[in-house]
Short mmCIF file of C-alpha atoms and ligand atoms in Angstrom, two decimals:
data_model
loop_
_atom_site.label_atom_id
_atom_site.label_comp_id
_atom_site.label_asym_id
_atom_site.label_seq_id
_atom_site.Cartn_x
_atom_site.Cartn_y
_atom_site.Cartn_z
CA MET A 1 -95.17 52.44 -37.63
CA SER A 2 -92.13 51.86 -39.96
CA ASP A 3 -91.39 48.34 -41.39
CA THR A 4 -88.35 48.21 -39.20
CA THR A 5 -90.20 49.03 -36.01
CA GLU A 6 -92.83 46.43 -36.82
CA TYR A 7 -90.12 43.92 -37.35
CA LEU A 8 -88.35 44.85 -33.95
CA ALA A 9 -91.75 44.52 -32.14
CA ARG A 10 -91.64 40.78 -33.14
CA VAL A 11 -88.02 40.13 -32.05
CA PRO A 12 -88.11 38.07 -28.79
CA LEU A 13 -85.08 39.89 -27.41
CA LEU A 14 -86.91 43.22 -27.58
CA GLN A 15 -90.46 41.95 -26.38
CA THR A 16 -90.38 44.11 -23.24
CA MET A 17 -89.75 47.42 -25.06
CA GLY A 18 -92.58 49.93 -25.77
CA ALA A 19 -93.56 51.41 -29.18
CA ARG A 20 -91.69 54.65 -28.58
CA GLU A 21 -88.45 52.91 -27.57
CA LEU A 22 -88.71 50.64 -30.45
CA GLU A 23 -89.15 53.50 -32.87
CA ARG A 24 -86.04 55.26 -31.39
CA LEU A 25 -84.11 51.99 -31.64
CA ALA A 26 -85.25 51.60 -35.30
CA GLU A 27 -83.72 54.87 -36.11
CA ARG A 28 -80.38 53.63 -34.86
CA THR A 29 -80.16 50.55 -36.96
CA ARG A 30 -79.04 50.11 -40.59
CA ARG A 31 -80.15 47.27 -42.84
CA VAL A 32 -77.26 45.33 -44.43
CA HIS A 33 -77.39 42.50 -47.10
CA PHE A 34 -75.03 39.57 -47.16
CA ARG A 35 -74.70 37.12 -50.02
CA SER A 36 -74.89 33.34 -49.25
CA GLY A 37 -71.47 32.05 -47.98
CA ALA A 38 -70.32 35.52 -46.58
CA ASP A 39 -68.73 35.79 -43.20
CA ILE A 40 -70.75 38.46 -41.44
CA VAL A 41 -68.65 38.18 -38.25
CA GLU A 42 -65.17 36.71 -38.16
CA ILE A 43 -63.62 35.02 -35.10
CA GLY A 44 -60.80 37.23 -33.66
CA ALA A 45 -62.00 40.44 -35.19
CA PRO A 46 -62.96 43.36 -32.99
CA GLY A 47 -66.70 43.79 -32.53
CA ARG A 48 -68.40 46.90 -33.67
CA SER A 49 -72.05 45.89 -34.20
CA LEU A 50 -74.93 43.65 -33.00
CA TYR A 51 -77.03 41.89 -35.61
CA LEU A 52 -80.68 41.08 -35.76
CA VAL A 53 -81.62 38.61 -38.48
CA LEU A 54 -84.33 40.05 -40.75
CA ASP A 55 -84.27 37.28 -43.35
CA GLY A 56 -82.32 34.17 -44.07
CA LEU A 57 -80.27 31.73 -42.01
CA VAL A 58 -76.83 32.01 -40.52
CA GLN A 59 -74.40 29.48 -39.00
CA VAL A 60 -72.25 30.18 -35.99
CA ILE A 61 -68.98 28.36 -36.44
CA TYR A 62 -66.05 27.65 -34.20
CA PRO A 63 -63.22 27.10 -36.92
CA SER A 64 -60.58 24.55 -36.14
CA PRO A 65 -57.70 23.49 -38.27
CA SER A 66 -59.28 20.18 -39.18
CA VAL A 67 -63.08 20.88 -39.36
CA ASP A 68 -65.33 23.87 -38.83
CA PHE A 69 -67.49 23.07 -35.76
CA GLU A 70 -71.10 24.38 -35.87
CA LEU A 71 -72.16 25.92 -32.64
CA ALA A 72 -75.68 26.99 -33.72
CA ARG A 73 -77.90 28.03 -36.53
CA LEU A 74 -79.93 31.27 -36.23
CA GLY A 75 -82.82 32.63 -38.31
CA VAL A 76 -85.33 35.30 -38.41
CA GLY A 77 -85.74 37.17 -35.14
CA ASP A 78 -82.56 35.85 -33.70
CA PHE A 79 -79.51 38.06 -32.90
CA PHE A 80 -75.72 37.61 -32.81
CA GLY A 81 -72.61 39.56 -32.24
CA GLU A 82 -73.56 40.59 -28.79
CA MET A 83 -70.58 38.94 -26.80
CA ALA A 84 -67.82 41.06 -28.13
CA LEU A 85 -69.84 44.21 -27.50
CA LEU A 86 -70.53 43.22 -23.84
CA ASN A 87 -67.10 42.00 -22.90
CA ASP A 88 -64.82 44.12 -25.11
CA LYS A 89 -63.02 40.91 -26.34
CA PRO A 90 -62.56 39.94 -30.01
CA ARG A 91 -65.35 37.96 -31.71
CA SER A 92 -65.72 34.53 -30.20
CA ALA A 93 -66.94 32.75 -33.27
CA THR A 94 -67.39 33.21 -37.01
CA VAL A 95 -71.13 33.78 -38.20
CA ARG A 96 -71.61 32.73 -41.88
CA ALA A 97 -74.59 33.40 -44.13
CA LEU A 98 -76.01 29.97 -45.20
CA THR A 99 -78.44 31.75 -47.53
CA PRO A 100 -78.85 35.38 -48.67
CA VAL A 101 -79.26 37.18 -45.39
CA ASP A 102 -80.64 40.58 -44.35
CA VAL A 103 -79.68 41.89 -40.99
CA LEU A 104 -80.29 45.03 -38.90
CA ALA A 105 -77.00 46.25 -37.54
CA LEU A 106 -76.86 48.25 -34.30
CA ASP A 107 -73.61 49.88 -33.36
CA LYS A 108 -71.78 48.99 -30.14
CA GLU A 109 -72.46 52.37 -28.26
CA ASP A 110 -76.19 52.23 -29.24
CA PHE A 111 -76.58 48.69 -28.20
CA ARG A 112 -74.86 49.31 -24.86
CA ARG A 113 -76.95 52.29 -24.30
CA VAL A 114 -80.19 50.48 -24.90
CA VAL A 115 -79.19 47.54 -22.64
CA SER A 116 -78.44 49.83 -19.73
CA ASP A 117 -81.51 51.90 -20.21
CA THR A 118 -83.95 48.82 -20.54
CA PRO A 119 -83.92 46.43 -17.69
CA GLY A 120 -86.39 44.16 -19.53
CA LEU A 121 -83.99 43.86 -22.57
CA ALA A 122 -81.01 43.19 -20.19
CA LEU A 123 -83.10 40.31 -18.63
CA GLU A 124 -84.08 38.83 -22.04
CA LEU A 125 -80.43 39.08 -23.07
CA LEU A 126 -79.31 37.13 -20.02
CA ALA A 127 -81.95 34.43 -20.64
CA ALA A 128 -80.79 34.01 -24.25
CA LEU A 129 -77.12 33.90 -23.17
CA SER A 130 -77.84 31.28 -20.58
CA VAL A 131 -79.53 29.14 -23.21
CA ARG A 132 -76.35 29.53 -25.35
CA ILE A 133 -74.09 28.57 -22.50
CA ARG A 134 -76.23 25.57 -21.75
CA ASN A 135 -76.15 24.43 -25.38
CA ALA A 136 -72.35 24.96 -25.54
CA ASP A 137 -71.97 22.84 -22.26
CA GLU A 138 -73.96 20.03 -23.95
CA GLN A 139 -71.81 20.24 -27.09
CA ILE A 140 -68.63 20.08 -25.00
CA SER A 141 -69.84 17.12 -23.07
CA THR A 142 -70.89 15.30 -26.27
CA LEU A 143 -67.43 16.09 -27.91
CA SER A 144 -65.45 15.00 -24.87
CA ASP A 145 -67.43 11.72 -24.83
CA GLN A 146 -66.72 11.13 -28.54
CA ALA A 147 -63.02 11.64 -27.86
CA VAL A 148 -62.88 8.79 -25.35
CA ARG A 149 -65.27 6.37 -27.13
CA ASP A 150 -64.69 3.82 -29.75
CA PRO A 151 -67.41 4.32 -32.35
CA LEU A 152 -67.75 0.65 -33.47
CA THR A 153 -68.37 -0.93 -30.03
CA GLY A 154 -69.39 2.11 -28.04
CA LEU A 155 -66.73 1.08 -25.46
CA LEU A 156 -64.21 3.49 -24.01
CA ASN A 157 -61.07 3.57 -26.14
CA ARG A 158 -57.40 3.37 -25.61
CA ARG A 159 -56.93 6.89 -24.62
CA ALA A 160 -59.49 6.51 -21.97
CA PHE A 161 -57.92 3.31 -20.81
CA GLN A 162 -54.46 4.88 -20.31
CA GLU A 163 -55.95 7.69 -18.36
CA ARG A 164 -57.99 5.36 -16.15
CA LEU A 165 -55.10 3.04 -15.54
CA HIS A 166 -52.95 5.91 -14.52
CA GLU A 167 -55.69 7.14 -12.14
CA GLU A 168 -56.11 3.66 -10.58
CA VAL A 169 -52.36 3.24 -10.06
CA ASP A 170 -52.15 6.81 -8.49
CA ARG A 171 -55.20 5.88 -6.20
CA ALA A 172 -53.60 2.58 -5.14
CA ARG A 173 -50.35 4.26 -4.23
CA ARG A 174 -52.06 7.07 -2.34
CA TYR A 175 -54.80 5.22 -0.45
CA ASP A 176 -53.41 1.59 -0.38
CA SER A 177 -56.33 0.49 -2.48
CA ARG A 178 -56.18 -2.35 -5.02
CA PHE A 179 -57.51 -2.98 -8.50
CA ALA A 180 -57.03 -5.55 -11.21
CA LEU A 181 -56.71 -5.50 -15.16
CA VAL A 182 -57.74 -8.07 -17.63
CA ILE A 183 -56.45 -7.80 -21.11
CA MET A 184 -58.16 -9.92 -23.84
CA ASP A 185 -57.51 -10.51 -27.60
CA VAL A 186 -59.67 -12.15 -30.22
CA ASP A 187 -57.89 -15.26 -31.44
CA HIS A 188 -57.05 -15.48 -35.18
CA PHE A 189 -58.97 -12.27 -35.84
CA LYS A 190 -56.92 -11.45 -38.90
CA GLY A 191 -58.13 -14.74 -40.41
CA ILE A 192 -61.81 -13.80 -39.76
CA ASN A 193 -61.21 -10.47 -41.48
CA ASP A 194 -59.32 -11.99 -44.43
CA THR A 195 -61.64 -14.87 -45.08
CA LEU A 196 -65.04 -13.35 -44.23
CA GLY A 197 -64.44 -9.65 -44.70
CA HIS A 198 -64.17 -6.60 -42.62
CA ILE A 199 -68.05 -6.28 -42.03
CA VAL A 200 -68.13 -9.71 -40.37
CA GLY A 201 -64.88 -8.68 -38.52
CA ASP A 202 -66.60 -5.59 -37.24
CA GLU A 203 -69.78 -7.63 -36.22
CA VAL A 204 -67.52 -9.85 -34.14
CA LEU A 205 -65.85 -6.92 -32.35
CA THR A 206 -69.21 -5.30 -31.71
CA TRP A 207 -70.51 -8.64 -30.28
CA VAL A 208 -67.42 -8.97 -28.10
CA GLY A 209 -68.02 -5.43 -26.88
CA ARG A 210 -71.51 -6.27 -25.97
CA ILE A 211 -70.44 -9.39 -24.01
CA LEU A 212 -67.86 -7.38 -22.05
CA GLN A 213 -70.56 -4.93 -21.11
CA GLU A 214 -73.14 -7.53 -20.06
CA HIS A 215 -70.78 -9.89 -18.22
CA THR A 216 -68.76 -7.61 -16.07
CA ARG A 217 -69.74 -5.98 -12.82
CA ALA A 218 -71.27 -2.60 -12.73
CA ALA A 219 -68.08 -1.18 -11.09
CA ASP A 220 -65.83 -2.64 -13.92
CA SER A 221 -64.98 -0.72 -17.11
CA PRO A 222 -64.48 -2.49 -20.38
CA PHE A 223 -62.36 -0.91 -23.06
CA ARG A 224 -61.45 -1.50 -26.73
CA ILE A 225 -57.73 -0.83 -26.63
CA GLY A 226 -56.68 -1.81 -30.08
CA GLY A 227 -57.95 -3.55 -33.17
CA GLU A 228 -59.12 -6.80 -31.59
CA GLU A 229 -57.69 -6.08 -28.18
CA PHE A 230 -59.93 -5.40 -25.14
CA ALA A 231 -59.33 -4.58 -21.50
CA VAL A 232 -61.42 -4.51 -18.33
CA LEU A 233 -60.45 -2.52 -15.28
CA CYS A 234 -61.76 -3.98 -12.07
CA PRO A 235 -61.59 -1.56 -9.10
CA ALA A 236 -61.28 -3.07 -5.63
CA SER A 237 -60.27 -6.51 -7.04
CA ASP A 238 -57.24 -8.75 -6.55
CA ALA A 239 -55.46 -11.21 -8.90
CA THR A 240 -57.83 -14.17 -7.91
CA MET A 241 -60.88 -12.12 -8.80
CA ALA A 242 -59.40 -11.00 -12.02
CA GLY A 243 -58.47 -14.57 -12.91
CA HIS A 244 -62.05 -15.59 -12.35
CA ALA A 245 -63.40 -12.65 -14.44
CA ALA A 246 -61.08 -13.54 -17.23
CA ARG A 247 -62.05 -17.17 -17.28
CA ARG A 248 -65.61 -16.36 -17.33
CA LEU A 249 -65.46 -13.88 -20.05
CA ILE A 250 -63.44 -16.25 -22.22
CA ALA A 251 -65.92 -19.04 -21.48
CA VAL A 252 -68.96 -16.88 -22.47
CA VAL A 253 -67.34 -15.92 -25.76
CA GLY A 254 -66.33 -19.52 -26.51
CA GLU A 255 -69.79 -20.89 -25.77
CA ALA A 256 -71.91 -18.20 -27.57
CA LYS A 257 -72.16 -17.76 -31.30
CA PRO A 258 -71.59 -14.36 -32.95
CA PRO A 259 -74.65 -13.05 -34.59
CA THR A 260 -73.51 -13.56 -38.21
CA GLU A 261 -74.92 -15.64 -40.95
CA HIS A 262 -71.60 -17.52 -41.08
CA ASP A 263 -70.98 -20.66 -39.03
CA LEU A 264 -68.41 -18.95 -37.04
CA ARG A 265 -66.92 -19.80 -33.66
CA VAL A 266 -64.79 -17.19 -31.82
CA THR A 267 -62.45 -17.64 -29.08
CA MET A 268 -60.41 -15.24 -27.05
CA SER A 269 -57.15 -15.29 -24.97
CA ALA A 270 -56.64 -13.34 -21.85
CA GLY A 271 -53.99 -12.13 -19.41
CA TYR A 272 -54.49 -10.41 -16.10
CA ALA A 273 -52.65 -8.55 -13.31
CA ALA A 274 -53.43 -6.94 -10.04
CA CYS A 275 -52.20 -3.89 -8.25
CA PRO A 276 -50.31 -3.98 -5.82
CA GLU A 277 -49.49 -7.70 -6.19
CA HIS A 278 -47.77 -7.29 -9.56
CA GLY A 279 -46.39 -3.89 -8.96
CA LEU A 280 -47.29 -0.29 -8.33
CA SER A 281 -46.78 1.30 -11.66
CA PHE A 282 -48.64 1.49 -15.03
CA GLU A 283 -45.77 -0.45 -16.66
CA ASP A 284 -45.80 -3.20 -14.05
CA VAL A 285 -49.53 -3.85 -14.13
CA TYR A 286 -49.90 -3.57 -17.86
CA GLY A 287 -46.74 -5.37 -18.55
CA THR A 288 -47.72 -8.25 -16.39
CA ALA A 289 -51.13 -8.63 -17.85
CA ASP A 290 -49.79 -8.31 -21.46
CA GLY A 291 -47.09 -10.86 -20.74
CA ALA A 292 -49.76 -13.32 -19.43
CA LEU A 293 -51.76 -12.69 -22.56
CA PHE A 294 -48.72 -13.42 -24.68
CA ARG A 295 -48.21 -16.70 -22.77
CA ALA A 296 -51.90 -17.66 -23.38
CA LYS A 297 -51.38 -17.15 -27.00
CA GLY A 298 -48.24 -19.20 -26.97
CA LEU A 299 -49.97 -22.09 -25.16
CA GLY A 300 -52.43 -22.54 -27.78
CA ARG A 301 -55.09 -19.62 -27.30
CA ASN A 302 -58.62 -19.82 -25.89
CA GLN A 303 -57.13 -19.67 -22.30
CA VAL A 304 -56.04 -17.24 -19.59
CA GLY A 305 -52.27 -16.82 -19.08
CA ASP A 306 -50.73 -17.06 -15.68
CA PRO A 307 -49.38 -13.70 -14.61
CA ALA A 308 -46.94 -15.31 -12.12
CA ALA A 309 -45.30 -17.20 -14.88
CA ALA A 310 -45.09 -14.13 -17.00
CA THR A 311 -43.09 -11.92 -14.65
P1 CMP B 1 -69.53 37.62 -30.66
O1 CMP B 1 -68.41 36.84 -29.90
O2 CMP B 1 -69.62 39.06 -30.67
O3 CMP B 1 -69.37 37.21 -32.27
C1 CMP B 1 -69.62 35.88 -32.62
C2 CMP B 1 -71.10 35.54 -32.16
O4 CMP B 1 -71.48 34.21 -32.29
C3 CMP B 1 -71.19 35.70 -30.67
O5 CMP B 1 -70.89 37.05 -30.34
C4 CMP B 1 -72.59 35.25 -30.44
O6 CMP B 1 -73.50 36.13 -30.97
C5 CMP B 1 -72.53 33.98 -31.42
N1 CMP B 1 -72.28 32.72 -30.71
C6 CMP B 1 -70.97 32.34 -30.16
N2 CMP B 1 -71.25 31.20 -29.47
C7 CMP B 1 -72.45 30.81 -29.65
C8 CMP B 1 -73.24 29.67 -29.33
N3 CMP B 1 -72.71 28.65 -28.53
N4 CMP B 1 -74.54 29.56 -29.63
C9 CMP B 1 -75.10 30.64 -30.31
N5 CMP B 1 -74.41 31.80 -30.67
C10 CMP B 1 -73.15 31.73 -30.37
#
C-alpha cells in the first residue's frame, strides 16, 4: 500500500471506501506544497480541485473590507474546496495556509466521479457539510447579536432600539395595541468621567444597565441608546404605567450605591411617553419622551418629566 493510500485510509471523509477504491483514488491525486501565508483557494475564483490536508493547518476566511472573518480552521485529515466543485459556483471563501501546508489535490472531474460512484462517500460529505452549515449558522447568530448589543452593559444598543420602536409603532397602528417608552439619562455624567475617570464612568454605566435589567418586567426591553442615555420599551403599557416604571427606576438608582471604591451617589432623570396617547409615530413617541426628559433636567434633575407638559 502506498503512503498516499495509507493516508487516504485515515481520512474520515473516505472511511467507507475499500482498499482497491482508495488505491485508485490515490493514483488520481497529486501532492502540492504551500508556504505559510499562501492562499490555496481564493474567494471568487473558479474551482478546479478538492484538497485533502496531509500536513499543516489552514484557515478558511471570509474577507470583508474592514476585517477578515475566520469561518474555520482545518488540519490533517480535513478537506476543503468541495463547494465550488459541487455547485459550479466560484469559491465561497479564501483558504490560507497558517503553517507550511501539504495537500493532496483531486481534480473536479475525478472528485465528482468518485462521489457519484461511492454512496458512502456522498453520505460522509453531506454529514460534513451539515456540520459546516450548522457552524456557519451559529456564527451568523453570534455576529447579528453583536451588531445589536452594547459591549459595555450587554444591553441592546441604539440600532436595536430604533428598530424595536418602529416595530412597536407599526404594531400599535395595525392592531390597535399600545406600548410605552421611558428614556433615562445619568445626571452630571460628564462630571463623573472628568473627576473620577472613564473607568469609574464605565462602572457606573454597567451598574445602571444591571439595574435596568433587574428592575423591569420580563416583557420590557432596556437599551443603552447613547453615552449615558438609556431607554426601556414597555409593551402593552400606557402612560400611567410608564410613569410608575420611570419613578421606580429613578428611586432604585438614587437609593443604591454604585459598586466603586469612591463615595459616589448617582441620580438619573427620566421622561416617558405612550402610544397611542402621545401619538402614533416614531417621532411623536420618542419626541414626547425626550421632551419630558429635557423638562426633568431643567427642573433640577433626579426626577421624571411630565409628558403632557412637554407636548
Ligand atoms: P469552496 O467554496 O470550493 O472554496 C472555499 C472553501 O472553504 C469551501 O469550498 C469549503 O471547503 C470551505 N468553507 C467555506 N465555508 C466554510 C465553513 N463555514 N466552514 C468550513 N469550511 C468552509
